[in-house]
Coordinates of C-alpha atoms in Angstrom, one line a residue:
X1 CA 75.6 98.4 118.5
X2 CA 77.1 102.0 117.8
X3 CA 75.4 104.3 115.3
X4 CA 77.8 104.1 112.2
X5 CA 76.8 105.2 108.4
X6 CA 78.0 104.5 104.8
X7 CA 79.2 107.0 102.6
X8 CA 81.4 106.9 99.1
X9 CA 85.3 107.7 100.0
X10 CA 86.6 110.6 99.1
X11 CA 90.0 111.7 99.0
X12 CA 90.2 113.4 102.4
X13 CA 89.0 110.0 103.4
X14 CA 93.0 108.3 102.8
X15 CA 94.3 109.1 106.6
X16 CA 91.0 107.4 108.4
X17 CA 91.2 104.3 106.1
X18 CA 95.1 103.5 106.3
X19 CA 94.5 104.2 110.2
X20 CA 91.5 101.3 110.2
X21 CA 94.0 99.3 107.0
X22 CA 96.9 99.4 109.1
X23 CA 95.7 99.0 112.7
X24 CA 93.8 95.8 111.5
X25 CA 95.8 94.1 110.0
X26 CA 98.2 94.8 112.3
X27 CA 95.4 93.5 115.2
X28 CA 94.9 90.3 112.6
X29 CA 98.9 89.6 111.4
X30 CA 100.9 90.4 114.0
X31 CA 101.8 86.9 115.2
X32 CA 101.6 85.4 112.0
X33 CA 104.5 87.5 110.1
X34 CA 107.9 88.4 111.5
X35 CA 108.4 91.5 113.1
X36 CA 110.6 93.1 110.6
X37 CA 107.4 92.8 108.6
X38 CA 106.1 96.1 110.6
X39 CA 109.1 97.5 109.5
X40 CA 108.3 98.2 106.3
X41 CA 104.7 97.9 106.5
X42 CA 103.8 101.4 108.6
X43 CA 100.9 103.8 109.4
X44 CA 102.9 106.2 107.1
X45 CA 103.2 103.7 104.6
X46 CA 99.7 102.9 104.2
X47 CA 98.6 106.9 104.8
X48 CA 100.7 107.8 101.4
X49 CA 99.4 104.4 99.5
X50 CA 96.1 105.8 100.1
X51 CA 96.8 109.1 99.2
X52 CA 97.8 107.9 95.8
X53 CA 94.8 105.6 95.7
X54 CA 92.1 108.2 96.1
X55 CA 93.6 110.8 94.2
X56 CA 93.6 108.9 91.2
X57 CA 89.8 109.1 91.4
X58 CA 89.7 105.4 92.8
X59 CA 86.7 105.0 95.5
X60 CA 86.0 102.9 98.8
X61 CA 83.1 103.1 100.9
X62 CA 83.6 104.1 104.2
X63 CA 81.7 103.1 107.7
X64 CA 81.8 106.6 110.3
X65 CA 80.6 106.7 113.5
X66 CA 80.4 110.5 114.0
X67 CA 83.3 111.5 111.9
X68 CA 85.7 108.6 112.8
X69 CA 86.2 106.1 109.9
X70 CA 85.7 102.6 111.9
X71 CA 85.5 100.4 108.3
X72 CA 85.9 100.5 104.1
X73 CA 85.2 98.4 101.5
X74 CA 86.5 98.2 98.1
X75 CA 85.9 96.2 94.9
X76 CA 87.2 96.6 91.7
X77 CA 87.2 94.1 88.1
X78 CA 88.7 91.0 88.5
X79 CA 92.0 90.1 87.3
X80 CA 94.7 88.0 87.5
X81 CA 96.0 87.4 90.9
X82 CA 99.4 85.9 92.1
X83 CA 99.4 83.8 88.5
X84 CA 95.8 82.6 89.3
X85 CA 93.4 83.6 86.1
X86 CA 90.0 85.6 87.6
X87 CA 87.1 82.9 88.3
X88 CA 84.3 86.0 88.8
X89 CA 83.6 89.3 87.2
X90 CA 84.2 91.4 90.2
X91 CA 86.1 91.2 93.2
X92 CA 85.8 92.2 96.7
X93 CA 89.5 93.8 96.9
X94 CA 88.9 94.8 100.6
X95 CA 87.1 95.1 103.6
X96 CA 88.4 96.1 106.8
X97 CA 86.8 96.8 110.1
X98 CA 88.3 98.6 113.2
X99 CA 89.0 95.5 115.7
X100 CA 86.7 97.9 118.1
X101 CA 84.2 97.7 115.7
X102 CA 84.1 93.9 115.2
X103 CA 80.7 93.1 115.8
X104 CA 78.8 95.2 115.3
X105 CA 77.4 95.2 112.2
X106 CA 79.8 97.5 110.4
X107 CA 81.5 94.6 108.1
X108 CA 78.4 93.6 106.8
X109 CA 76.8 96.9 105.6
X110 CA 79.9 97.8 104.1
X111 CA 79.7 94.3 102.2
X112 CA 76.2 94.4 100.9
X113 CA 76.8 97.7 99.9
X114 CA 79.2 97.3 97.9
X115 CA 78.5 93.8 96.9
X116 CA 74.5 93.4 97.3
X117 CA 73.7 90.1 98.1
X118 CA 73.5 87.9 95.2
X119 CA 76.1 89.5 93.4
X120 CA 78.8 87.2 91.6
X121 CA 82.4 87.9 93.0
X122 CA 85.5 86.2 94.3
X123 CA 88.0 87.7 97.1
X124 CA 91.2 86.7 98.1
X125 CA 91.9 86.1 101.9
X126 CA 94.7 84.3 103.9
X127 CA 94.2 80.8 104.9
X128 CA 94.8 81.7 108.2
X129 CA 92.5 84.1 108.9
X130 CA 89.6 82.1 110.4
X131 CA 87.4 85.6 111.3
X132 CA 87.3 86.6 107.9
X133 CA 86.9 83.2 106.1
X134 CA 83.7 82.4 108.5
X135 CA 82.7 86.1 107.8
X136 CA 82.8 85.8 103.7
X137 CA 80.9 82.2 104.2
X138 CA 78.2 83.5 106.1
X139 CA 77.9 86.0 102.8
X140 CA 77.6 83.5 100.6
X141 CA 81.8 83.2 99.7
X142 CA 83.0 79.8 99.3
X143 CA 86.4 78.3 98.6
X144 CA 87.0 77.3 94.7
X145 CA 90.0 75.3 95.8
X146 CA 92.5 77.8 94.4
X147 CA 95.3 79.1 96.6
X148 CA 98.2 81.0 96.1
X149 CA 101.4 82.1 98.1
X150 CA 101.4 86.3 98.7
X151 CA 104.8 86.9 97.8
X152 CA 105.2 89.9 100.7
X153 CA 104.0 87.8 103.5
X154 CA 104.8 84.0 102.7
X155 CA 101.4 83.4 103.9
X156 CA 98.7 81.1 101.6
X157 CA 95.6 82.6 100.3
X158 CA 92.5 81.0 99.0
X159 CA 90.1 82.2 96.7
X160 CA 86.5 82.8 97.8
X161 CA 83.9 82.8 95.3
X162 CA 79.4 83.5 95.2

C-alpha cells in the first residue's frame, strides 16, 4: 500500500486533479465512447475547468503521495440531475483515483472523508462502470432504480443512494 494523505484542495491543486480527472476516465471510457470523444474532452480541457472550479472558492479533497495528487473527492447539495428531481440531501459529485492507485486504499479515505460513513447521499455513475458501482456498494450506495441518459456521452447512468 503506498503512503498517501488527505488534505482540502486548494487552488494550486486544479493541474494534479484534471491530470488524475482526465487520465481516469480516460483509463475507464476509452472503449466505451467514440474517439472523437477525446477530441474535445482534453488534459487542457479539464486543466482550465478546474482552474475555474477552484478559483471560485469551490473545494475537493485531494489524496498525495509525496506531492503528486493520485485521487479527489467532491460533494456538493443535491440537485436536479439530467431531469431526475434529488432523492438525498447531498451528493457525492466525484471521486476519482489514479488507475495506479486502484487498490490501494486511496478511494476509500477520500470517501469517508468526505462522506463519513452513515452519511445520507446519492451519486450518479454510468451503468457501465462495474469498478465503481461494486466500489459505491461496498460503501453502502445502492441503486434507487432511477437512470438517466448523459447527454455528452450517450451513456446511461443510475442513481446510487445510502
Amino acid at each position: 500500500m503506498s503512503d498517501f494523505h488527505v488534505r482540502a484542495s486548494t487552488p494550486d491543486d486544479a493541474v494534479g486533479i484534471a491530470a488524475v480527472h482526465w487520465t481516469t476516465r480516460r483509463a475507464m471510457f476509452e472503449d466505451l465512447l467514440p474517439p472523437e470523444h477525446w477530441n474535445t474532452e482534453t488534459l487542457g480541457t479539464r486543466t482550465e475547468g478546474w482552474m475555474r472550479i477552484l478559483a471560485a472558492g469551490n473545494k475537493a479533497l485531494v489524496a498525495e503521495v509525496g506531492d503528486k495528487i493520485v485521487g479527489f473527492a467532491m460533494k456538493n447539495p443535491s440537485g436536479p440531475h439530467l431531469g431526475q428531481p434529488p432523492a438525498k440531501p447531498i451528493e457525492l459529485h466525484e471521486l476519482y483515483v489514479d488507475p495506479a492507485f486502484h487498490g490501494t486504499n486511496v478511494g476509500h479515505a477520500l470517501l469517508e472523508n468526505i462522506l463519513p460513513p452513515g452519511t445520507s447521499a446519492q451519486v450518479w455513475t454510468f451503468a457501465s462502470n462495474p469498478r465503481a458501482r461494486k466500489f459505491l456498494q461496498r460503501a453502502g450506495f445502492l441503486p434507487d432504480g432511477v437512470t438517466a441518459t448523459d447527454p455528452d456521452t450517450d451513456l446511461l447512468e443510475v442513481r446510487l443512494v445510502r
